[in-house]
């Protein structure tokens, strides 16, 4: 599910980390979205509700100003079954493993990867690093994005299966039936 945030709306779940203040040994952050943050996220994602949202991240500096962020985003979301239209709740467990780099380097690497994609069949798609914007990595936004991407866009109640009504087509009901009838009429008149 793509995130509908157009940039004009503020991120509802914010947890900025200043890259320059990350210790050499790294740091660990536990995040829990408040009721207001969850309500705002549900509105952005088009969900009935987000009952809980928790993120656990390890942030480790790497060489060249890069930062590795790994962790897990867990949430319980309220959705509507696409078959029965009944309210349902779904669990989300999404692992996160991203590398961040200074903006200029992230752009340069993205361009290099894009140039390499011009080959006929690239062996493996490589994701460029995310950009560190203004020296900050927002773990709340990262958690929100991971949550939105992990949500099932077509949720179903357990055991519910969509069964399309199948009717056998009438052999006389096709686009050329009228032409066939005219042709049969001509043959009888001959």
Short mmCIF file of N, CA and C in Angstrom, two decimals:
data_model
loop_
_atom_site.label_atom_id
_atom_site.label_comp_id
_atom_site.label_asym_id
_atom_site.label_seq_id
_atom_site.Cartn_x
_atom_site.Cartn_y
_atom_site.Cartn_z
N UNK A 1 0.85 -1.16 0.00
CA UNK A 1 0.00 0.00 0.00
C UNK A 1 0.89 1.21 0.00
N UNK A 2 0.66 2.08 -0.99
CA UNK A 2 1.49 3.27 -1.04
C UNK A 2 0.99 4.30 -0.05
N UNK A 3 1.91 5.05 0.47
CA UNK A 3 1.57 6.04 1.47
C UNK A 3 0.98 7.26 0.79
N UNK A 4 -0.24 7.65 1.16
CA UNK A 4 -0.89 8.76 0.48
C UNK A 4 -0.42 10.14 0.93
N UNK A 5 0.56 10.24 1.79
CA UNK A 5 1.04 11.52 2.27
C UNK A 5 1.70 12.27 1.12
N UNK A 6 1.19 13.44 0.81
CA UNK A 6 1.68 14.21 -0.34
C UNK A 6 2.80 15.15 0.03
N UNK A 7 3.16 15.20 1.29
CA UNK A 7 4.22 16.10 1.70
C UNK A 7 3.64 17.36 2.34
N UNK A 8 2.38 17.69 2.03
CA UNK A 8 1.76 18.87 2.62
C UNK A 8 1.24 18.55 4.02
N UNK A 9 1.04 17.28 4.31
CA UNK A 9 0.56 16.87 5.63
C UNK A 9 1.77 16.51 6.49
N UNK A 10 1.73 16.89 7.77
CA UNK A 10 2.86 16.53 8.63
C UNK A 10 2.83 15.02 8.94
N UNK A 11 4.01 14.49 9.22
CA UNK A 11 4.08 13.09 9.62
C UNK A 11 3.45 12.95 10.99
N UNK A 12 2.51 12.04 11.16
CA UNK A 12 1.83 11.93 12.44
C UNK A 12 2.69 11.33 13.55
N UNK A 13 3.61 10.42 13.20
CA UNK A 13 4.42 9.74 14.21
C UNK A 13 5.86 10.19 14.00
N UNK A 14 6.36 11.02 14.90
CA UNK A 14 7.69 11.59 14.75
C UNK A 14 8.59 11.11 15.88
N UNK A 15 9.80 10.73 15.53
CA UNK A 15 10.83 10.36 16.51
C UNK A 15 12.18 10.63 15.87
N UNK A 16 12.52 11.93 15.71
CA UNK A 16 13.77 12.29 15.03
C UNK A 16 15.01 11.97 15.86
N UNK A 17 16.05 11.54 15.16
CA UNK A 17 17.35 11.27 15.78
C UNK A 17 18.38 12.10 15.02
N UNK A 18 19.17 12.85 15.75
CA UNK A 18 20.23 13.65 15.13
C UNK A 18 21.43 12.74 14.91
N UNK A 19 21.80 12.57 13.65
CA UNK A 19 22.86 11.64 13.28
C UNK A 19 24.17 11.95 13.99
N UNK A 20 24.50 13.22 14.14
CA UNK A 20 25.76 13.61 14.79
C UNK A 20 25.81 13.20 16.25
N UNK A 21 24.67 12.92 16.86
CA UNK A 21 24.63 12.56 18.27
C UNK A 21 24.53 11.05 18.51
N UNK A 22 24.60 10.26 17.45
CA UNK A 22 24.56 8.80 17.61
C UNK A 22 25.92 8.35 18.11
N UNK A 23 25.98 7.65 19.25
CA UNK A 23 27.28 7.20 19.76
C UNK A 23 27.89 6.13 18.84
N UNK A 24 29.21 5.98 18.94
CA UNK A 24 29.92 4.99 18.11
C UNK A 24 29.35 3.59 18.27
N UNK A 25 28.95 3.26 19.48
CA UNK A 25 28.40 1.92 19.76
C UNK A 25 26.97 1.79 19.25
N UNK A 26 26.37 2.88 18.80
CA UNK A 26 25.00 2.85 18.32
C UNK A 26 24.02 3.10 19.45
N UNK A 27 22.75 3.04 19.13
CA UNK A 27 21.72 3.21 20.16
C UNK A 27 20.50 2.38 19.84
N UNK A 28 19.67 2.18 20.85
CA UNK A 28 18.45 1.40 20.72
C UNK A 28 17.28 2.30 21.08
N UNK A 29 16.20 2.24 20.29
CA UNK A 29 15.02 3.05 20.57
C UNK A 29 13.77 2.17 20.51
N UNK A 30 12.93 2.32 21.53
CA UNK A 30 11.61 1.69 21.57
C UNK A 30 10.59 2.82 21.38
N UNK A 31 9.71 2.68 20.41
CA UNK A 31 8.71 3.71 20.13
C UNK A 31 7.30 3.12 20.29
N UNK A 32 6.42 3.90 20.85
CA UNK A 32 5.01 3.51 20.99
C UNK A 32 4.19 4.71 20.52
N UNK A 33 3.34 4.51 19.52
CA UNK A 33 2.53 5.61 19.00
C UNK A 33 1.39 5.91 19.96
N UNK A 34 1.15 7.19 20.18
CA UNK A 34 0.05 7.62 21.04
C UNK A 34 -1.28 7.44 20.32
N UNK A 35 -2.37 7.59 21.04
CA UNK A 35 -3.71 7.45 20.45
C UNK A 35 -3.90 8.47 19.32
N UNK A 36 -3.45 9.71 19.53
CA UNK A 36 -3.58 10.73 18.49
C UNK A 36 -2.75 10.40 17.26
N UNK A 37 -1.54 9.90 17.46
CA UNK A 37 -0.67 9.52 16.34
C UNK A 37 -1.29 8.36 15.57
N UNK A 38 -1.83 7.39 16.30
CA UNK A 38 -2.45 6.23 15.64
C UNK A 38 -3.68 6.66 14.83
N UNK A 39 -4.47 7.57 15.37
CA UNK A 39 -5.66 8.04 14.67
C UNK A 39 -5.26 8.77 13.39
N UNK A 40 -4.24 9.62 13.47
CA UNK A 40 -3.77 10.35 12.28
C UNK A 40 -3.21 9.38 11.24
N UNK A 41 -2.46 8.37 11.69
CA UNK A 41 -1.90 7.38 10.75
C UNK A 41 -3.02 6.61 10.07
N UNK A 42 -4.05 6.23 10.84
CA UNK A 42 -5.18 5.49 10.27
C UNK A 42 -5.86 6.32 9.18
N UNK A 43 -6.01 7.62 9.43
CA UNK A 43 -6.60 8.50 8.42
C UNK A 43 -5.78 8.56 7.15
N UNK A 44 -4.45 8.65 7.30
CA UNK A 44 -3.56 8.68 6.13
C UNK A 44 -3.61 7.38 5.34
N UNK A 45 -3.70 6.26 6.05
CA UNK A 45 -3.66 4.95 5.39
C UNK A 45 -5.03 4.48 4.92
N UNK A 46 -6.08 5.20 5.28
CA UNK A 46 -7.42 4.79 4.89
C UNK A 46 -7.90 3.58 5.67
N UNK A 47 -7.45 3.47 6.91
CA UNK A 47 -7.85 2.35 7.77
C UNK A 47 -8.97 2.78 8.70
N UNK A 48 -9.73 1.81 9.17
CA UNK A 48 -10.76 2.08 10.17
C UNK A 48 -10.11 2.60 11.45
N UNK A 49 -9.02 1.93 11.88
CA UNK A 49 -8.30 2.35 13.08
C UNK A 49 -6.97 1.61 13.17
N UNK A 50 -6.07 2.18 13.96
CA UNK A 50 -4.84 1.49 14.34
C UNK A 50 -4.91 1.36 15.85
N UNK A 51 -5.06 0.13 16.31
CA UNK A 51 -5.26 -0.14 17.73
C UNK A 51 -3.97 -0.02 18.53
N UNK A 52 -2.86 -0.39 17.92
CA UNK A 52 -1.56 -0.27 18.57
C UNK A 52 -0.49 -0.20 17.51
N UNK A 53 0.60 0.50 17.84
CA UNK A 53 1.75 0.60 16.93
C UNK A 53 3.00 0.75 17.79
N UNK A 54 3.93 -0.19 17.60
CA UNK A 54 5.16 -0.22 18.38
C UNK A 54 6.31 -0.48 17.42
N UNK A 55 7.44 0.18 17.68
CA UNK A 55 8.63 -0.04 16.86
C UNK A 55 9.84 -0.17 17.78
N UNK A 56 10.74 -1.05 17.39
CA UNK A 56 11.97 -1.28 18.13
C UNK A 56 13.11 -1.19 17.11
N UNK A 57 14.02 -0.22 17.30
CA UNK A 57 15.08 0.01 16.33
C UNK A 57 16.46 0.02 16.98
N UNK A 58 17.44 -0.51 16.24
CA UNK A 58 18.85 -0.36 16.58
C UNK A 58 19.46 0.53 15.50
N UNK A 59 20.12 1.58 15.92
CA UNK A 59 20.70 2.56 15.00
C UNK A 59 22.21 2.53 15.20
N UNK A 60 22.94 2.16 14.13
CA UNK A 60 24.40 1.97 14.23
C UNK A 60 25.10 2.79 13.15
N UNK A 61 26.05 3.66 13.55
CA UNK A 61 26.80 4.42 12.54
C UNK A 61 27.76 3.51 11.79
N UNK A 62 27.93 3.79 10.50
CA UNK A 62 28.86 3.05 9.65
C UNK A 62 29.84 4.04 9.03
N UNK A 63 30.78 3.54 8.27
CA UNK A 63 31.79 4.41 7.65
C UNK A 63 31.16 5.32 6.60
N UNK A 64 31.80 6.43 6.34
CA UNK A 64 31.35 7.35 5.30
C UNK A 64 30.09 8.12 5.66
N UNK A 65 29.79 8.24 6.93
CA UNK A 65 28.60 8.98 7.34
C UNK A 65 27.30 8.22 7.19
N UNK A 66 27.43 6.94 6.88
CA UNK A 66 26.23 6.11 6.72
C UNK A 66 25.73 5.64 8.08
N UNK A 67 24.47 5.27 8.12
CA UNK A 67 23.85 4.78 9.35
C UNK A 67 22.97 3.58 8.98
N UNK A 68 23.11 2.50 9.74
CA UNK A 68 22.30 1.29 9.54
C UNK A 68 21.19 1.28 10.59
N UNK A 69 19.94 1.12 10.13
CA UNK A 69 18.80 1.04 11.04
C UNK A 69 18.13 -0.31 10.83
N UNK A 70 18.09 -1.11 11.90
CA UNK A 70 17.41 -2.41 11.84
C UNK A 70 16.40 -2.46 12.97
N UNK A 71 15.39 -3.26 12.77
CA UNK A 71 14.40 -3.38 13.84
C UNK A 71 13.12 -4.04 13.37
N UNK A 72 12.08 -3.83 14.19
CA UNK A 72 10.79 -4.48 13.95
C UNK A 72 9.68 -3.49 14.26
N UNK A 73 8.68 -3.46 13.39
CA UNK A 73 7.48 -2.65 13.60
C UNK A 73 6.32 -3.61 13.79
N UNK A 74 5.60 -3.43 14.90
CA UNK A 74 4.43 -4.28 15.19
C UNK A 74 3.23 -3.39 15.38
N UNK A 75 2.09 -3.85 14.85
CA UNK A 75 0.87 -3.07 14.99
C UNK A 75 -0.34 -3.98 14.91
N UNK A 76 -1.44 -3.47 15.42
CA UNK A 76 -2.74 -4.12 15.28
C UNK A 76 -3.64 -3.09 14.61
N UNK A 77 -4.16 -3.44 13.42
CA UNK A 77 -4.95 -2.49 12.65
C UNK A 77 -6.37 -3.00 12.44
N UNK A 78 -7.30 -2.06 12.44
CA UNK A 78 -8.70 -2.38 12.16
C UNK A 78 -9.01 -2.05 10.72
N UNK A 79 -9.47 -3.05 10.00
CA UNK A 79 -9.79 -2.89 8.59
C UNK A 79 -11.20 -3.41 8.32
N UNK A 80 -11.60 -3.41 7.06
CA UNK A 80 -12.89 -3.93 6.64
C UNK A 80 -12.64 -5.07 5.67
N UNK A 81 -13.28 -6.22 5.92
CA UNK A 81 -13.13 -7.39 5.04
C UNK A 81 -13.64 -7.02 3.65
N UNK A 82 -12.86 -7.30 2.61
CA UNK A 82 -13.24 -6.95 1.25
C UNK A 82 -14.33 -7.84 0.69
N UNK A 83 -14.61 -8.97 1.35
CA UNK A 83 -15.64 -9.87 0.87
C UNK A 83 -16.95 -9.63 1.61
N UNK A 84 -16.91 -9.63 2.94
CA UNK A 84 -18.14 -9.52 3.74
C UNK A 84 -18.44 -8.11 4.21
N UNK A 85 -17.46 -7.20 4.12
CA UNK A 85 -17.55 -5.82 4.62
C UNK A 85 -17.69 -5.76 6.14
N UNK A 86 -17.35 -6.85 6.82
CA UNK A 86 -17.35 -6.88 8.28
C UNK A 86 -16.06 -6.27 8.79
N UNK A 87 -16.10 -5.66 9.98
CA UNK A 87 -14.85 -5.16 10.57
C UNK A 87 -13.97 -6.32 11.02
N UNK A 88 -12.67 -6.19 10.75
CA UNK A 88 -11.71 -7.21 11.18
C UNK A 88 -10.48 -6.52 11.73
N UNK A 89 -9.68 -7.26 12.48
CA UNK A 89 -8.41 -6.77 12.99
C UNK A 89 -7.29 -7.63 12.43
N UNK A 90 -6.19 -6.98 12.09
CA UNK A 90 -5.04 -7.69 11.52
C UNK A 90 -3.79 -7.33 12.31
N UNK A 91 -2.88 -8.29 12.41
CA UNK A 91 -1.58 -8.07 13.05
C UNK A 91 -0.56 -7.76 11.97
N UNK A 92 0.32 -6.81 12.25
CA UNK A 92 1.41 -6.47 11.34
C UNK A 92 2.72 -6.66 12.10
N UNK A 93 3.62 -7.43 11.52
CA UNK A 93 4.99 -7.60 12.02
C UNK A 93 5.90 -7.40 10.82
N UNK A 94 6.58 -6.26 10.79
CA UNK A 94 7.42 -5.94 9.64
C UNK A 94 8.84 -5.66 10.08
N UNK A 95 9.79 -6.42 9.52
CA UNK A 95 11.20 -6.19 9.82
C UNK A 95 11.71 -5.02 8.99
N UNK A 96 12.63 -4.27 9.57
CA UNK A 96 13.22 -3.11 8.91
C UNK A 96 14.73 -3.29 8.90
N UNK A 97 15.34 -3.07 7.75
CA UNK A 97 16.79 -3.10 7.61
C UNK A 97 17.16 -2.12 6.50
N UNK A 98 17.49 -0.90 6.89
CA UNK A 98 17.78 0.15 5.93
C UNK A 98 19.11 0.81 6.22
N UNK A 99 19.74 1.26 5.15
CA UNK A 99 20.96 2.05 5.27
C UNK A 99 20.62 3.48 4.88
N UNK A 100 21.10 4.42 5.67
CA UNK A 100 20.94 5.84 5.38
C UNK A 100 22.31 6.41 5.04
N UNK A 101 22.33 7.38 4.15
CA UNK A 101 23.58 8.04 3.76
C UNK A 101 23.30 9.54 3.61
N UNK A 102 24.36 10.36 3.69
CA UNK A 102 24.16 11.79 3.45
C UNK A 102 23.46 12.01 2.11
N UNK A 103 22.65 13.07 2.00
CA UNK A 103 21.82 13.30 0.81
C UNK A 103 22.57 13.21 -0.51
N UNK A 104 23.72 13.87 -0.61
CA UNK A 104 24.47 13.88 -1.87
C UNK A 104 24.91 12.46 -2.25
N UNK A 105 25.39 11.70 -1.27
CA UNK A 105 25.84 10.34 -1.55
C UNK A 105 24.66 9.45 -1.92
N UNK A 106 23.54 9.60 -1.24
CA UNK A 106 22.34 8.81 -1.53
C UNK A 106 21.88 9.06 -2.97
N UNK A 107 21.88 10.33 -3.39
CA UNK A 107 21.50 10.67 -4.77
C UNK A 107 22.47 10.07 -5.77
N UNK A 108 23.78 10.19 -5.47
CA UNK A 108 24.81 9.66 -6.38
C UNK A 108 24.67 8.14 -6.53
N UNK A 109 24.47 7.44 -5.42
CA UNK A 109 24.32 5.99 -5.47
C UNK A 109 23.03 5.59 -6.18
N UNK A 110 21.96 6.34 -5.97
CA UNK A 110 20.70 6.04 -6.67
C UNK A 110 20.88 6.19 -8.17
N UNK A 111 21.62 7.24 -8.60
CA UNK A 111 21.89 7.43 -10.03
C UNK A 111 22.74 6.30 -10.58
N UNK A 112 23.76 5.87 -9.84
CA UNK A 112 24.61 4.76 -10.30
C UNK A 112 23.81 3.48 -10.44
N UNK A 113 22.94 3.22 -9.48
CA UNK A 113 22.12 2.00 -9.54
C UNK A 113 21.16 2.08 -10.72
N UNK A 114 20.58 3.25 -10.95
CA UNK A 114 19.66 3.42 -12.08
C UNK A 114 20.38 3.20 -13.40
N UNK A 115 21.61 3.71 -13.53
CA UNK A 115 22.39 3.51 -14.75
C UNK A 115 22.68 2.03 -14.96
N UNK A 116 22.95 1.30 -13.88
CA UNK A 116 23.23 -0.13 -13.97
C UNK A 116 21.99 -0.94 -14.33
N UNK A 117 20.81 -0.36 -14.12
CA UNK A 117 19.56 -1.07 -14.43
C UNK A 117 19.30 -1.11 -15.93
N UNK A 118 20.05 -0.35 -16.72
CA UNK A 118 19.84 -0.33 -18.16
C UNK A 118 20.24 -1.65 -18.82
N UNK A 119 20.97 -2.50 -18.11
CA UNK A 119 21.34 -3.80 -18.66
C UNK A 119 20.07 -4.60 -18.93
N UNK A 120 20.22 -5.64 -19.77
CA UNK A 120 19.05 -6.45 -20.13
C UNK A 120 18.40 -7.09 -18.91
N UNK A 121 19.13 -7.83 -18.15
CA UNK A 121 18.60 -8.51 -16.97
C UNK A 121 19.54 -8.32 -15.79
N UNK A 122 19.26 -7.35 -14.93
CA UNK A 122 20.12 -7.20 -13.76
C UNK A 122 19.97 -8.41 -12.85
N UNK A 123 21.08 -8.91 -12.31
CA UNK A 123 21.02 -10.12 -11.50
C UNK A 123 20.18 -9.91 -10.24
N UNK A 124 20.25 -8.73 -9.65
CA UNK A 124 19.50 -8.47 -8.43
C UNK A 124 19.29 -6.97 -8.32
N UNK A 125 18.08 -6.57 -7.94
CA UNK A 125 17.81 -5.15 -7.78
C UNK A 125 18.39 -4.70 -6.45
N UNK A 126 19.22 -3.67 -6.51
CA UNK A 126 19.85 -3.14 -5.30
C UNK A 126 19.15 -1.85 -4.94
N UNK A 127 18.74 -1.74 -3.69
CA UNK A 127 18.11 -0.51 -3.22
C UNK A 127 19.19 0.49 -2.82
N UNK A 128 19.03 1.73 -3.29
CA UNK A 128 19.98 2.75 -2.85
C UNK A 128 19.72 3.10 -1.39
N UNK A 129 20.69 3.70 -0.71
CA UNK A 129 20.44 4.09 0.67
C UNK A 129 19.41 5.22 0.73
N UNK A 130 18.74 5.31 1.86
CA UNK A 130 17.82 6.41 2.11
C UNK A 130 18.67 7.65 2.43
N UNK A 131 18.13 8.81 2.15
CA UNK A 131 18.87 10.05 2.39
C UNK A 131 18.70 10.51 3.83
N UNK A 132 19.79 10.96 4.41
CA UNK A 132 19.75 11.62 5.72
C UNK A 132 19.46 13.09 5.41
N UNK A 133 18.28 13.56 5.80
CA UNK A 133 17.85 14.91 5.47
C UNK A 133 18.12 15.83 6.65
N UNK A 134 18.88 16.89 6.40
CA UNK A 134 19.22 17.88 7.44
C UNK A 134 19.85 17.25 8.68
N UNK A 135 20.61 16.17 8.48
CA UNK A 135 21.31 15.53 9.59
C UNK A 135 20.40 14.74 10.53
N UNK A 136 19.16 14.44 10.08
CA UNK A 136 18.19 13.77 10.95
C UNK A 136 17.62 12.54 10.26
N UNK A 137 17.44 11.48 11.05
CA UNK A 137 16.69 10.29 10.62
C UNK A 137 15.45 10.24 11.51
N UNK A 138 14.28 10.23 10.90
CA UNK A 138 13.03 10.20 11.66
C UNK A 138 12.55 8.75 11.78
N UNK A 139 12.78 8.16 12.95
CA UNK A 139 12.40 6.76 13.18
C UNK A 139 10.88 6.59 13.18
N UNK A 140 10.14 7.62 13.59
CA UNK A 140 8.68 7.55 13.56
C UNK A 140 8.17 7.43 12.14
N UNK A 141 8.71 8.23 11.26
CA UNK A 141 8.30 8.15 9.85
C UNK A 141 8.71 6.81 9.26
N UNK A 142 9.90 6.36 9.60
CA UNK A 142 10.37 5.06 9.13
C UNK A 142 9.41 3.95 9.58
N UNK A 143 9.00 4.00 10.84
CA UNK A 143 8.05 3.01 11.37
C UNK A 143 6.71 3.11 10.66
N UNK A 144 6.24 4.34 10.43
CA UNK A 144 4.97 4.54 9.74
C UNK A 144 5.02 3.98 8.33
N UNK A 145 6.09 4.28 7.60
CA UNK A 145 6.23 3.76 6.24
C UNK A 145 6.25 2.23 6.21
N UNK A 146 7.01 1.62 7.13
CA UNK A 146 7.07 0.15 7.20
C UNK A 146 5.69 -0.42 7.51
N UNK A 147 4.97 0.21 8.42
CA UNK A 147 3.62 -0.24 8.76
C UNK A 147 2.70 -0.16 7.55
N UNK A 148 2.71 0.98 6.86
CA UNK A 148 1.82 1.16 5.71
C UNK A 148 2.12 0.15 4.60
N UNK A 149 3.40 -0.15 4.39
CA UNK A 149 3.77 -1.11 3.35
C UNK A 149 3.38 -2.54 3.70
N UNK A 150 3.28 -2.83 5.00
CA UNK A 150 2.99 -4.19 5.44
C UNK A 150 1.49 -4.49 5.53
N UNK A 151 0.66 -3.48 5.47
CA UNK A 151 -0.79 -3.67 5.62
C UNK A 151 -1.34 -4.38 4.39
N UNK A 152 -2.17 -5.39 4.62
CA UNK A 152 -2.81 -6.12 3.53
C UNK A 152 -3.83 -5.20 2.86
N UNK A 153 -3.66 -4.90 1.57
CA UNK A 153 -4.61 -4.00 0.92
C UNK A 153 -5.98 -4.64 0.66
N UNK A 154 -6.07 -5.97 0.73
CA UNK A 154 -7.32 -6.68 0.51
C UNK A 154 -7.57 -7.67 1.65
N UNK A 155 -7.85 -7.15 2.84
CA UNK A 155 -8.00 -8.04 3.99
C UNK A 155 -9.29 -8.86 3.93
N UNK A 156 -9.21 -10.08 4.42
CA UNK A 156 -10.38 -10.98 4.47
C UNK A 156 -10.49 -11.60 5.83
N UNK A 157 -11.72 -11.82 6.24
CA UNK A 157 -11.95 -12.56 7.48
C UNK A 157 -11.40 -13.97 7.29
N UNK A 158 -10.87 -14.58 8.35
CA UNK A 158 -10.37 -15.95 8.21
C UNK A 158 -11.47 -16.89 7.70
N UNK A 159 -11.10 -17.69 6.71
CA UNK A 159 -12.02 -18.69 6.17
C UNK A 159 -12.97 -18.16 5.10
N UNK A 160 -13.01 -16.86 4.87
CA UNK A 160 -13.92 -16.29 3.88
C UNK A 160 -13.24 -16.32 2.52
N UNK A 161 -13.97 -16.81 1.53
CA UNK A 161 -13.45 -16.90 0.17
C UNK A 161 -14.43 -16.21 -0.75
N UNK A 162 -13.91 -15.40 -1.64
CA UNK A 162 -14.76 -14.75 -2.64
C UNK A 162 -15.07 -15.77 -3.72
N UNK A 163 -16.36 -15.99 -3.96
CA UNK A 163 -16.77 -16.92 -5.01
C UNK A 163 -17.56 -16.15 -6.04
N UNK A 164 -16.97 -16.02 -7.19
CA UNK A 164 -17.65 -15.31 -8.27
C UNK A 164 -18.77 -16.18 -8.82
N UNK A 165 -19.88 -15.52 -9.16
CA UNK A 165 -21.00 -16.27 -9.74
C UNK A 165 -20.60 -16.69 -11.15
N UNK A 166 -20.62 -17.97 -11.38
CA UNK A 166 -20.23 -18.49 -12.68
C UNK A 166 -21.47 -18.99 -13.40
N UNK A 167 -21.71 -18.46 -14.59
CA UNK A 167 -22.84 -18.93 -15.40
C UNK A 167 -22.29 -19.39 -16.73
N UNK A 168 -22.84 -20.46 -17.20
CA UNK A 168 -22.41 -20.99 -18.48
C UNK A 168 -22.93 -20.07 -19.58
N UNK A 169 -22.08 -19.68 -20.50
CA UNK A 169 -22.54 -18.77 -21.57
C UNK A 169 -23.50 -19.49 -22.52
N UNK A 170 -24.50 -18.76 -22.94
CA UNK A 170 -25.46 -19.28 -23.91
C UNK A 170 -24.76 -19.32 -25.26
N UNK A 171 -24.73 -20.48 -25.93
CA UNK A 171 -24.02 -20.57 -27.21
C UNK A 171 -24.60 -19.63 -28.26
N UNK A 172 -25.86 -19.23 -28.12
CA UNK A 172 -26.48 -18.33 -29.08
C UNK A 172 -26.26 -16.86 -28.71
N UNK A 173 -25.60 -16.62 -27.59
CA UNK A 173 -25.40 -15.26 -27.12
C UNK A 173 -23.92 -14.88 -27.27
N UNK A 174 -23.51 -14.53 -28.46
CA UNK A 174 -22.16 -14.06 -28.71
C UNK A 174 -22.24 -13.01 -29.80
N UNK A 175 -21.19 -12.25 -30.03
CA UNK A 175 -21.25 -11.13 -30.97
C UNK A 175 -21.64 -11.51 -32.40
N UNK A 176 -21.36 -12.75 -32.79
CA UNK A 176 -21.63 -13.13 -34.18
C UNK A 176 -22.91 -13.95 -34.32
N UNK A 177 -23.71 -14.04 -33.26
CA UNK A 177 -24.95 -14.83 -33.31
C UNK A 177 -25.91 -14.26 -34.34
N UNK A 178 -26.03 -12.93 -34.41
CA UNK A 178 -26.95 -12.31 -35.37
C UNK A 178 -26.49 -12.59 -36.80
N UNK A 179 -25.19 -12.50 -37.03
CA UNK A 179 -24.67 -12.79 -38.37
C UNK A 179 -24.91 -14.25 -38.75
N UNK A 180 -24.74 -15.14 -37.79
CA UNK A 180 -24.97 -16.57 -38.04
C UNK A 180 -26.43 -16.81 -38.38
N UNK A 181 -27.35 -16.13 -37.66
CA UNK A 181 -28.78 -16.28 -37.92
C UNK A 181 -29.12 -15.77 -39.31
N UNK A 182 -28.54 -14.65 -39.73
CA UNK A 182 -28.78 -14.13 -41.07
C UNK A 182 -28.25 -15.10 -42.13
N UNK A 183 -27.06 -15.63 -41.86
CA UNK A 183 -26.46 -16.57 -42.81
C UNK A 183 -27.30 -17.84 -42.90
N UNK A 184 -27.78 -18.35 -41.77
CA UNK A 184 -28.65 -19.55 -41.76
C UNK A 184 -29.94 -19.26 -42.50
N UNK A 185 -30.46 -18.05 -42.37
CA UNK A 185 -31.70 -17.67 -43.04
C UNK A 185 -31.51 -17.63 -44.55
N UNK A 186 -30.37 -17.19 -45.01
CA UNK A 186 -30.06 -17.15 -46.44
C UNK A 186 -29.95 -18.56 -47.00
N UNK A 187 -29.35 -19.46 -46.22
CA UNK A 187 -29.16 -20.83 -46.70
C UNK A 187 -30.50 -21.52 -46.84
N UNK A 188 -31.45 -21.26 -45.94
CA UNK A 188 -32.78 -21.87 -46.02
C UNK A 188 -33.54 -21.32 -47.20
N UNK A 189 -33.32 -20.05 -47.57
CA UNK A 189 -34.04 -19.41 -48.66
C UNK A 189 -33.49 -19.80 -50.03
N UNK A 190 -32.37 -20.42 -50.07
CA UNK A 190 -31.74 -20.77 -51.36
C UNK A 190 -32.40 -21.89 -52.02
#
